[in-house]
Each structure stands twice: as C-alpha cells, then as structure tokens.
Tab-separated table of C-alpha atoms in Angstrom:
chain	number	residue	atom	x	y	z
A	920	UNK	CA	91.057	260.615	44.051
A	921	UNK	CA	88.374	262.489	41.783
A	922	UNK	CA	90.937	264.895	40.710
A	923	UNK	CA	93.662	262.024	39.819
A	924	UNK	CA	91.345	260.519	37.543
A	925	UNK	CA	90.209	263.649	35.906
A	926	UNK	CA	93.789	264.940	34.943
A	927	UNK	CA	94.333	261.460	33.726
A	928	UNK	CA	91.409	261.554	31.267
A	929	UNK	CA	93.052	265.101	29.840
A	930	UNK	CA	96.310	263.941	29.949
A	931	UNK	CA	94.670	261.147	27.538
A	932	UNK	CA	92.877	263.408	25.381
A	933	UNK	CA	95.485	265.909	24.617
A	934	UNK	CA	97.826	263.161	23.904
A	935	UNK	CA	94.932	261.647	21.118
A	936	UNK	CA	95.069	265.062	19.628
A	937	UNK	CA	98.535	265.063	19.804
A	938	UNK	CA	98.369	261.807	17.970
A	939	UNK	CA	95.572	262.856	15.601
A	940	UNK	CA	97.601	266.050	14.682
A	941	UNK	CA	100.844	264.143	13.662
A	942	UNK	CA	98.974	261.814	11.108
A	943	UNK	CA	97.080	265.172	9.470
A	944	UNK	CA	100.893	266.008	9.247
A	945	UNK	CA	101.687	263.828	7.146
A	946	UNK	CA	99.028	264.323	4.596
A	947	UNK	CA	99.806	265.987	1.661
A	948	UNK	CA	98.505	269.472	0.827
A	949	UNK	CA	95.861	267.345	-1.838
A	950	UNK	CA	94.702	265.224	1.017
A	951	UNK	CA	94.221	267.377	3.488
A	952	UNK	CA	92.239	269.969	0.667
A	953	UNK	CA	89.925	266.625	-0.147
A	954	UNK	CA	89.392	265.902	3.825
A	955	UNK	CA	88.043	269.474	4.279
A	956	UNK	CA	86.331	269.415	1.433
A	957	UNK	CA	84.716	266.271	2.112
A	958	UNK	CA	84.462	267.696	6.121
A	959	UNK	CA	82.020	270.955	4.169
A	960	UNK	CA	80.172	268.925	2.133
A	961	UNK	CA	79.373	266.615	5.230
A	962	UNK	CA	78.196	269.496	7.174
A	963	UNK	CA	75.924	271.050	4.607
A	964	UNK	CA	74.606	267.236	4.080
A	965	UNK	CA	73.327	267.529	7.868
A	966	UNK	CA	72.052	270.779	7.329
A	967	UNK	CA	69.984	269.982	4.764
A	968	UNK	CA	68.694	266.651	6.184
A	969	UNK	CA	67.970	268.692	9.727
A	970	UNK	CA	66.209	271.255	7.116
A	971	UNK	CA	63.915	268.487	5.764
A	972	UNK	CA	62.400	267.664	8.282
A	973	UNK	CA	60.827	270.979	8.894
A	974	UNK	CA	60.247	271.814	5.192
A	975	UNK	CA	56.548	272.489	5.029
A	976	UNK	CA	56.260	273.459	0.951
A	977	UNK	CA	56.637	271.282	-1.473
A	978	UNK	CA	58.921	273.584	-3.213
A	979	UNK	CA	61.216	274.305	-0.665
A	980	UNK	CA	61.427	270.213	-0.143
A	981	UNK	CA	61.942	269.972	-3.512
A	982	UNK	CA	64.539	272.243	-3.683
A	983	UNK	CA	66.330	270.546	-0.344
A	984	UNK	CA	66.153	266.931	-2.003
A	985	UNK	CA	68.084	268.068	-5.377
A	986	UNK	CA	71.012	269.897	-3.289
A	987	UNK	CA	71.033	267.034	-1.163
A	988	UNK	CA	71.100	264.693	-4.255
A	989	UNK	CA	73.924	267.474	-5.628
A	990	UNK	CA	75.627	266.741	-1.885
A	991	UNK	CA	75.515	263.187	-2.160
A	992	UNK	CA	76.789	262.861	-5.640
A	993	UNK	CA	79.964	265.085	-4.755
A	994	UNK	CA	80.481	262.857	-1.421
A	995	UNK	CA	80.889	260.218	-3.484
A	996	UNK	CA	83.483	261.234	-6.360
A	997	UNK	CA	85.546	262.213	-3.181
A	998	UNK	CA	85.587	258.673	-1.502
C-alpha cells in the first residue's frame, strides 16, 4: 500500500515539473534572462541577510547593508 502511494506522489511531481517546464517554454529569451536574473539577485539577497546576522564590525555591516540596499534597488526595477 506504502509503495502505491509513494509512486503516486512522484508520478505527481514529475508531472508538476513537466508542467512547470512547458510554461518556462513559452517565455521569451528576455523573460527567461529577467527570471534568472531576478533568481541571482534573490540568492545573493539571502546571502547577505544570512551574513548580517553574524557581522560583528561595524564596517563589514556597513558594507552588507549598502549591497543589500544595491540588491534591493535592482529587485525592484526588475518587478
């Protein structure tokens, strides 16, 4: 019974990515340069934040807060 249930969950995922796959298909070589873009600028915002909270110098926080301000500004001429 375990097993029927498990293959049914995959069967559902790879179908979603499937799915998911298909509609990144049909975005055009712009939109799909601005979603990764937007992907890497996302990324490096967590990084930073996760950096933050360890930052022990006032310099190095310094320095984290204006590339996260940098970060946040080019988030938002993307959206």
């Amino acid at each position: 019974m375990a097993r029927g249930w498990e293959s049914k969950g995959v069967e559902s995922q790879i179908e979603e990515q499937f799915d998911s796959g298909e509609r990144k298909r049909s975005l055009t070589s712009a939109e799909m340069e601005r979603e990764r873009k937007r992907s890497s600028l996302e990324l490096s915002r967590r990084r930073i934040m996760k950096e933050l909270e360890t930052a022990k110098t006032p310099v190095h926080r310094t320095a984290l807060e204006h590339a996260l301000s940098h970060l946040d500004g080019e988030l938002s001429r993307l959206k």
